[in-house]
PDB file of C-alpha atoms in Angstrom:
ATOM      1  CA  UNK A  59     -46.461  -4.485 -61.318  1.00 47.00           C
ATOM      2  CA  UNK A  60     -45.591  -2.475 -58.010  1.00 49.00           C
ATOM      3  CA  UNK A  61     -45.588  -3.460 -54.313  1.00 44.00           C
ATOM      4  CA  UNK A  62     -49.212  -3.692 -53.369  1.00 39.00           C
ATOM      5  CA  UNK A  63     -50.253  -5.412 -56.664  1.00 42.00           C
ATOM      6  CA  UNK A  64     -47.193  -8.141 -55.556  1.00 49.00           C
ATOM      7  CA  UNK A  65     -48.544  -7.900 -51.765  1.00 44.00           C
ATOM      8  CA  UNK A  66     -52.719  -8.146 -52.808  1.00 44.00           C
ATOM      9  CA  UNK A  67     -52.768  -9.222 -56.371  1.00 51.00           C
ATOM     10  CA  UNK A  68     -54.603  -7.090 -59.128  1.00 48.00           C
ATOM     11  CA  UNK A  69     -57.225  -5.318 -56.781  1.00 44.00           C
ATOM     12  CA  UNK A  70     -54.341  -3.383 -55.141  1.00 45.00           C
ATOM     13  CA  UNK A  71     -53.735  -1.895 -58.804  1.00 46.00           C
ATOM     14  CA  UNK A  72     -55.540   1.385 -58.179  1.00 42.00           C
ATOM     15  CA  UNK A  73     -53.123   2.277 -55.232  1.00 43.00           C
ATOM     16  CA  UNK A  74     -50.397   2.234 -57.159  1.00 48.00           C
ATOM     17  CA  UNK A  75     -51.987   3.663 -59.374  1.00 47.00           C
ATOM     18  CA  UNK A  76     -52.206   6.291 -56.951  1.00 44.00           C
ATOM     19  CA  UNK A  77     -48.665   6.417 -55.281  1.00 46.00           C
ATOM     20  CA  UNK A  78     -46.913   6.824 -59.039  1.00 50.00           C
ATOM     21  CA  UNK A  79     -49.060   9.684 -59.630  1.00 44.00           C
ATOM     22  CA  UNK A  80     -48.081  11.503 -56.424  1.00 45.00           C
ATOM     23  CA  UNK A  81     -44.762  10.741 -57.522  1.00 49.00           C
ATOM     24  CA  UNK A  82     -45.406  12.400 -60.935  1.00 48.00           C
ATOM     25  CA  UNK A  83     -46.920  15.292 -59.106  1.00 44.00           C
ATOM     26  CA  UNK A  84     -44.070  15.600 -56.696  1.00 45.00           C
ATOM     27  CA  UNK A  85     -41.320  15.564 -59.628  1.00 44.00           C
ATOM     28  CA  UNK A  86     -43.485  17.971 -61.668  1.00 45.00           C
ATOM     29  CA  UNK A  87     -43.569  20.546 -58.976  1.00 44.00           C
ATOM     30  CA  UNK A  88     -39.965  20.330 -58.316  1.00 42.00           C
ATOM     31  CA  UNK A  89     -39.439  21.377 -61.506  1.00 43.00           C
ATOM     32  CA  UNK A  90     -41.636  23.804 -61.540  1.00 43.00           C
ATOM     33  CA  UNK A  91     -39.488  24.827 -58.272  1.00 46.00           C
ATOM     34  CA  UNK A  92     -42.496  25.084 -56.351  1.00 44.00           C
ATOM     35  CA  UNK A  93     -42.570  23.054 -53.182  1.00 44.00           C
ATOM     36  CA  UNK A  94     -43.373  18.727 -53.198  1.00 43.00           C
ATOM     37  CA  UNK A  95     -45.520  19.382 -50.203  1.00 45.00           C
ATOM     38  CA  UNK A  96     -49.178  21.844 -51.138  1.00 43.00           C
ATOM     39  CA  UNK A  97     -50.826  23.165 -48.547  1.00 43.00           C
ATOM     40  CA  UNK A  98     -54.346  21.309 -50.729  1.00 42.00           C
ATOM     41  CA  UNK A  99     -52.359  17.999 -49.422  1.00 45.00           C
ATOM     42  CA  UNK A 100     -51.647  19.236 -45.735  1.00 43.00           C
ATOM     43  CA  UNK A 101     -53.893  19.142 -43.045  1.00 42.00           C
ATOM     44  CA  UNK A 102     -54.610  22.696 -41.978  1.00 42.00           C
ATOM     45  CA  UNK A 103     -55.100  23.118 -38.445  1.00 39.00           C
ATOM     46  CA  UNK A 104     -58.712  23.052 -36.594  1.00 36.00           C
ATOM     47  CA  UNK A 105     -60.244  24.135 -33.198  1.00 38.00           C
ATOM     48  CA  UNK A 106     -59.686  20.539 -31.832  1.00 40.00           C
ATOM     49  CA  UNK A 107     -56.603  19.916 -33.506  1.00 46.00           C
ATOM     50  CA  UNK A 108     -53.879  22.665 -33.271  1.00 51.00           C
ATOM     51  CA  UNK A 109     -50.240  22.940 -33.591  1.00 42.00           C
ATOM     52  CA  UNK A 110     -47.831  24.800 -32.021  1.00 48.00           C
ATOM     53  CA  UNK A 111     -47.905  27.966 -33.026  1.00 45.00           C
ATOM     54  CA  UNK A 112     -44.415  29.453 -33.780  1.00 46.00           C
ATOM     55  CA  UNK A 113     -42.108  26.370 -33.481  1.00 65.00           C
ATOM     56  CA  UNK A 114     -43.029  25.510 -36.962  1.00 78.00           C
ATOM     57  CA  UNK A 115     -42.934  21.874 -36.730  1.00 83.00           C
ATOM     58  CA  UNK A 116     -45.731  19.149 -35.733  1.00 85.00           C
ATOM     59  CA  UNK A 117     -48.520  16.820 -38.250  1.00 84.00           C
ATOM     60  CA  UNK A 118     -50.829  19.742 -38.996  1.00 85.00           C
ATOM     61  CA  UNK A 119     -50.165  22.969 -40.342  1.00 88.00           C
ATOM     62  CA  UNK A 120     -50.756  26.062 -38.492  1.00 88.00           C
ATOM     63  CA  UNK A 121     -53.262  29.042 -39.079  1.00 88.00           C
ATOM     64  CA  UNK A 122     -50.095  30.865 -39.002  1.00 91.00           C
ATOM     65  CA  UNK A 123     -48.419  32.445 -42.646  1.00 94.00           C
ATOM     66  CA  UNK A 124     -46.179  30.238 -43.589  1.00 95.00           C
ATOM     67  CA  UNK A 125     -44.334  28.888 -46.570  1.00 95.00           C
ATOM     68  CA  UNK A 126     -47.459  26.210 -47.173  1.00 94.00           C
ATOM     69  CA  UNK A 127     -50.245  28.681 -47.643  1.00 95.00           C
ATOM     70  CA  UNK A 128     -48.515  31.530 -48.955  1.00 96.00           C
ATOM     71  CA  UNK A 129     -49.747  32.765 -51.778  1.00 96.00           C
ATOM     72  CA  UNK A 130     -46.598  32.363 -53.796  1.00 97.00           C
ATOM     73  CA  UNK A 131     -43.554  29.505 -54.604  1.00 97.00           C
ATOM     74  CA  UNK A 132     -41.717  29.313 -51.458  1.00 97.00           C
ATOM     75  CA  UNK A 133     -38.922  31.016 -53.019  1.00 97.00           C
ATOM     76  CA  UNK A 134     -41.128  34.464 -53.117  1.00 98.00           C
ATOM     77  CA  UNK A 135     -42.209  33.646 -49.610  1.00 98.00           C
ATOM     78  CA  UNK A 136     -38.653  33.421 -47.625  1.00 98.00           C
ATOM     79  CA  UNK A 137     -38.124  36.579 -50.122  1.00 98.00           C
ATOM     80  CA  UNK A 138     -41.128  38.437 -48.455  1.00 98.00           C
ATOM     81  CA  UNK A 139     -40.606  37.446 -44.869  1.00 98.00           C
ATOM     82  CA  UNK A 140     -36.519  38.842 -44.878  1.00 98.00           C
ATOM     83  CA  UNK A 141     -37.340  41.608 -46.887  1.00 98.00           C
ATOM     84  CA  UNK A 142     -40.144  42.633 -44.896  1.00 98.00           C
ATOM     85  CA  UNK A 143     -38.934  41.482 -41.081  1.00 98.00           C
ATOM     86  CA  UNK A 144     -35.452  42.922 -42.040  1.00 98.00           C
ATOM     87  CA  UNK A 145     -35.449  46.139 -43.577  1.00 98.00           C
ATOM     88  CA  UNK A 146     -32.343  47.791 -42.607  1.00 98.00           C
ATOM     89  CA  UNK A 147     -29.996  44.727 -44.281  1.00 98.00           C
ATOM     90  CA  UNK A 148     -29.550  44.978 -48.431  1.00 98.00           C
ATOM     91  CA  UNK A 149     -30.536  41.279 -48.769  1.00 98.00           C
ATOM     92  CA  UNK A 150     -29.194  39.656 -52.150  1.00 98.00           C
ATOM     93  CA  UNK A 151     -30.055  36.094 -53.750  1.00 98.00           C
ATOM     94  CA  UNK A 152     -28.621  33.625 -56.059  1.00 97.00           C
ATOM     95  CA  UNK A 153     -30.355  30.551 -57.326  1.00 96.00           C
ATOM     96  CA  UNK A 154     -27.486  27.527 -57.954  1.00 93.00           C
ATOM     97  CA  UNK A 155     -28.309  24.223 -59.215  1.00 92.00           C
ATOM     98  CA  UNK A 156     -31.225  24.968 -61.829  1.00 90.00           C
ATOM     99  CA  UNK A 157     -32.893  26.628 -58.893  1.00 89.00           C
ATOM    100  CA  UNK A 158     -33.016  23.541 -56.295  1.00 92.00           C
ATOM    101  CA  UNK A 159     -30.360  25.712 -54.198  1.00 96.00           C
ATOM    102  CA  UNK A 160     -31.061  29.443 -53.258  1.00 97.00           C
ATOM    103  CA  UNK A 161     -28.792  31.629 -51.331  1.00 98.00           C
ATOM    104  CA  UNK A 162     -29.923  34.996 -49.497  1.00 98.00           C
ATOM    105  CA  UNK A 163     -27.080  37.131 -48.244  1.00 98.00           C
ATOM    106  CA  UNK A 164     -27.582  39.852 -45.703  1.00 98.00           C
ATOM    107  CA  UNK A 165     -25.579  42.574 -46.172  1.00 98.00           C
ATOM    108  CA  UNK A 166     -24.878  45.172 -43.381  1.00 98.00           C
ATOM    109  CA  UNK A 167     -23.132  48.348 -45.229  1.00 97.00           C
ATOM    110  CA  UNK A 168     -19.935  46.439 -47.066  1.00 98.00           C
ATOM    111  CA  UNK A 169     -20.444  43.767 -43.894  1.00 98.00           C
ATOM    112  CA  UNK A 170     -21.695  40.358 -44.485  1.00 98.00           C
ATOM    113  CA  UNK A 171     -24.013  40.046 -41.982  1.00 98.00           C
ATOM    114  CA  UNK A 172     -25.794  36.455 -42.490  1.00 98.00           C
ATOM    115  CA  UNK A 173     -26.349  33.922 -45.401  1.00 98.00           C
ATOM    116  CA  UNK A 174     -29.151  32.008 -45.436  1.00 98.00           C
ATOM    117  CA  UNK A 175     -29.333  28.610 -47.666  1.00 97.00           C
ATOM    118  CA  UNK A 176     -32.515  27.016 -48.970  1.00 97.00           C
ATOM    119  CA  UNK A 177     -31.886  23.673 -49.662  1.00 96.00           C
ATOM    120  CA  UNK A 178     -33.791  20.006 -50.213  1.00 95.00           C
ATOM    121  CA  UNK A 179     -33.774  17.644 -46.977  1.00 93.00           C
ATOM    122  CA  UNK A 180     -32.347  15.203 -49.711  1.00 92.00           C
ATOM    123  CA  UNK A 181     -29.395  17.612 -50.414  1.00 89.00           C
ATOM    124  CA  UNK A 182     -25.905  16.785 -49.199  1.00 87.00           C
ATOM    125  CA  UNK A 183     -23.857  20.387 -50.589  1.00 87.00           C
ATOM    126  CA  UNK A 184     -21.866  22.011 -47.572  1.00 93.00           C
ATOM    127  CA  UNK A 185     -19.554  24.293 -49.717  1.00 94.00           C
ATOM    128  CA  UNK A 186     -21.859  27.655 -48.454  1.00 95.00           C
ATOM    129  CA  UNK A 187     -22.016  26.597 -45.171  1.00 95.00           C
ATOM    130  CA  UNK A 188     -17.784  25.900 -45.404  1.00 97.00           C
ATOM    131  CA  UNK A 189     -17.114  28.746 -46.926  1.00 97.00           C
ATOM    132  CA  UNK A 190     -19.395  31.193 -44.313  1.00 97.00           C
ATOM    133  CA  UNK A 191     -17.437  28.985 -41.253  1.00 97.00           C
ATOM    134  CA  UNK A 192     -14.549  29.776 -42.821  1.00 97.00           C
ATOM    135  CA  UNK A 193     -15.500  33.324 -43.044  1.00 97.00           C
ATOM    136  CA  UNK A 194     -16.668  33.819 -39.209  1.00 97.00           C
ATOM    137  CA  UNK A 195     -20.232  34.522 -41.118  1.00 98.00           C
ATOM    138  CA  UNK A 196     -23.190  33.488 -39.371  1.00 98.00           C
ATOM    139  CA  UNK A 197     -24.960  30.655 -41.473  1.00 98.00           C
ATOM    140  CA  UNK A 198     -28.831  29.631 -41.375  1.00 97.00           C
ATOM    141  CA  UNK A 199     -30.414  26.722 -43.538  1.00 96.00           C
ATOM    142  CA  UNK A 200     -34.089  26.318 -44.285  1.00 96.00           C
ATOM    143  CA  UNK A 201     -35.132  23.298 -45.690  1.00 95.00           C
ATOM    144  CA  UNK A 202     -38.297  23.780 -48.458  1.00 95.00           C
ATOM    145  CA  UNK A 203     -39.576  20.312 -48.722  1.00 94.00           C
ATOM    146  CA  UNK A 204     -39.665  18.447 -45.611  1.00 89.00           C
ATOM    147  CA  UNK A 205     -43.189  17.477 -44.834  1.00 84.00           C
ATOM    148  CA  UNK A 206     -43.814  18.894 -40.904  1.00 88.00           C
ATOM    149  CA  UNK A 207     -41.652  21.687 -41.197  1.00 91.00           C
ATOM    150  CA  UNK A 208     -43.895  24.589 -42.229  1.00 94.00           C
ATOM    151  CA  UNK A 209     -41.526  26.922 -41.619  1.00 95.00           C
ATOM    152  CA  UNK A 210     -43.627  30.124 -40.378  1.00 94.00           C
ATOM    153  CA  UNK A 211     -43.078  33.182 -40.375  1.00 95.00           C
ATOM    154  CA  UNK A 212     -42.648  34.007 -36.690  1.00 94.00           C
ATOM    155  CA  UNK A 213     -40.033  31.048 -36.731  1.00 94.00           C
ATOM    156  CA  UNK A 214     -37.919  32.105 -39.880  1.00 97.00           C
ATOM    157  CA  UNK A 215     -37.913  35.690 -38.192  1.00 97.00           C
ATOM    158  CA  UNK A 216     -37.039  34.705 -34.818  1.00 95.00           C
ATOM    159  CA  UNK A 217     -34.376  32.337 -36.229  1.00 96.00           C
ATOM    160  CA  UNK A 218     -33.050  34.520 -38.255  1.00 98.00           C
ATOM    161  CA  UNK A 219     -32.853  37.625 -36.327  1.00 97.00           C
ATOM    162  CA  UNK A 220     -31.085  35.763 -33.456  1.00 97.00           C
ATOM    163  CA  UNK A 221     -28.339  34.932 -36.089  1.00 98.00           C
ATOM    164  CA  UNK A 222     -28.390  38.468 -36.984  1.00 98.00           C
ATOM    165  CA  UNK A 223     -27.525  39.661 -33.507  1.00 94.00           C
ATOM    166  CA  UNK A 224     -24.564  37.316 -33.517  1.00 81.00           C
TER     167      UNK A 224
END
């Protein structure tokens, strides 16, 4: 018996009927390493009802390309915007923790120029960003699966060129 049925008896049934299979979805798509978030369950952004374009945060998801409605995991998506945004850096990644944790690293000639950590908002691992304070390297983290934070592409290339320039 879960919440509601304890809250409204038997008729609430079909809601949580409803919440356990969104968290079967969510869990299946994290293993799948695909985002929890889809952009079929995310408002997309109207004529009346816009977001801020750019800032990459707010309720509704904005016309612009971003990790939500691009046609790939957001894995290949981060992939496309660096490789595409920063052509002149060699950019390398490593997947860590069955693929929860991936790590892009910049390089500039022999010069590491950035790394840039894609991580769960429910993950609490530092070590990277330690180890790149540690190294005077410029650190970035992107989050992949906090609902709000669509992180487009003007956003992820603004951010990540200003860490670029130092």
């Amino acid at each position: 018996m879960g919440i509601f049925s304890k809250l409204f008896g038997e008729k609430a049934g079909i809601i949580d009927d409803i919440a356990e299979a969104k968290k079967r979805a969510s869990n299946e798509s994290r293993e799948r390493g695909t985002s929890s978030v889809s952009a079929a369950d995310t408002p997309v952004s109207t004529a009346d009802n816009t977001a801020p374009s750019g800032f990459s945060w707010g309720p509704v998801m904005p016309a612009e390309e971003n990790q939500y409605n691009y046609n790939g995991t957001y894995k290949e998506y981060f992939d496309h915007v660096f490789r595409s945004e920063f052509p002149s850096y060699r950019i390398e990644s490593s997947d860590f923790q069955n693929g929860k944790r991936t790590v892009f690293t910049f390089w500039d000639g022999s010069r590491k120029a950035l790394v840039a950590e894609l991580v769960s908002r429910k993950s609490s691992v530092y070590k990277t960003r330690t180890d790149c304070r540690n190294e005077g390297v410029p650190y970035l983290r992107y989050y992949y699966d906090y609902h709000g934070w669509w992180n487009t592409r003007e956003y992820v290339k603004q951010r990540t060129g200003k860490a670029l320039m130092g």
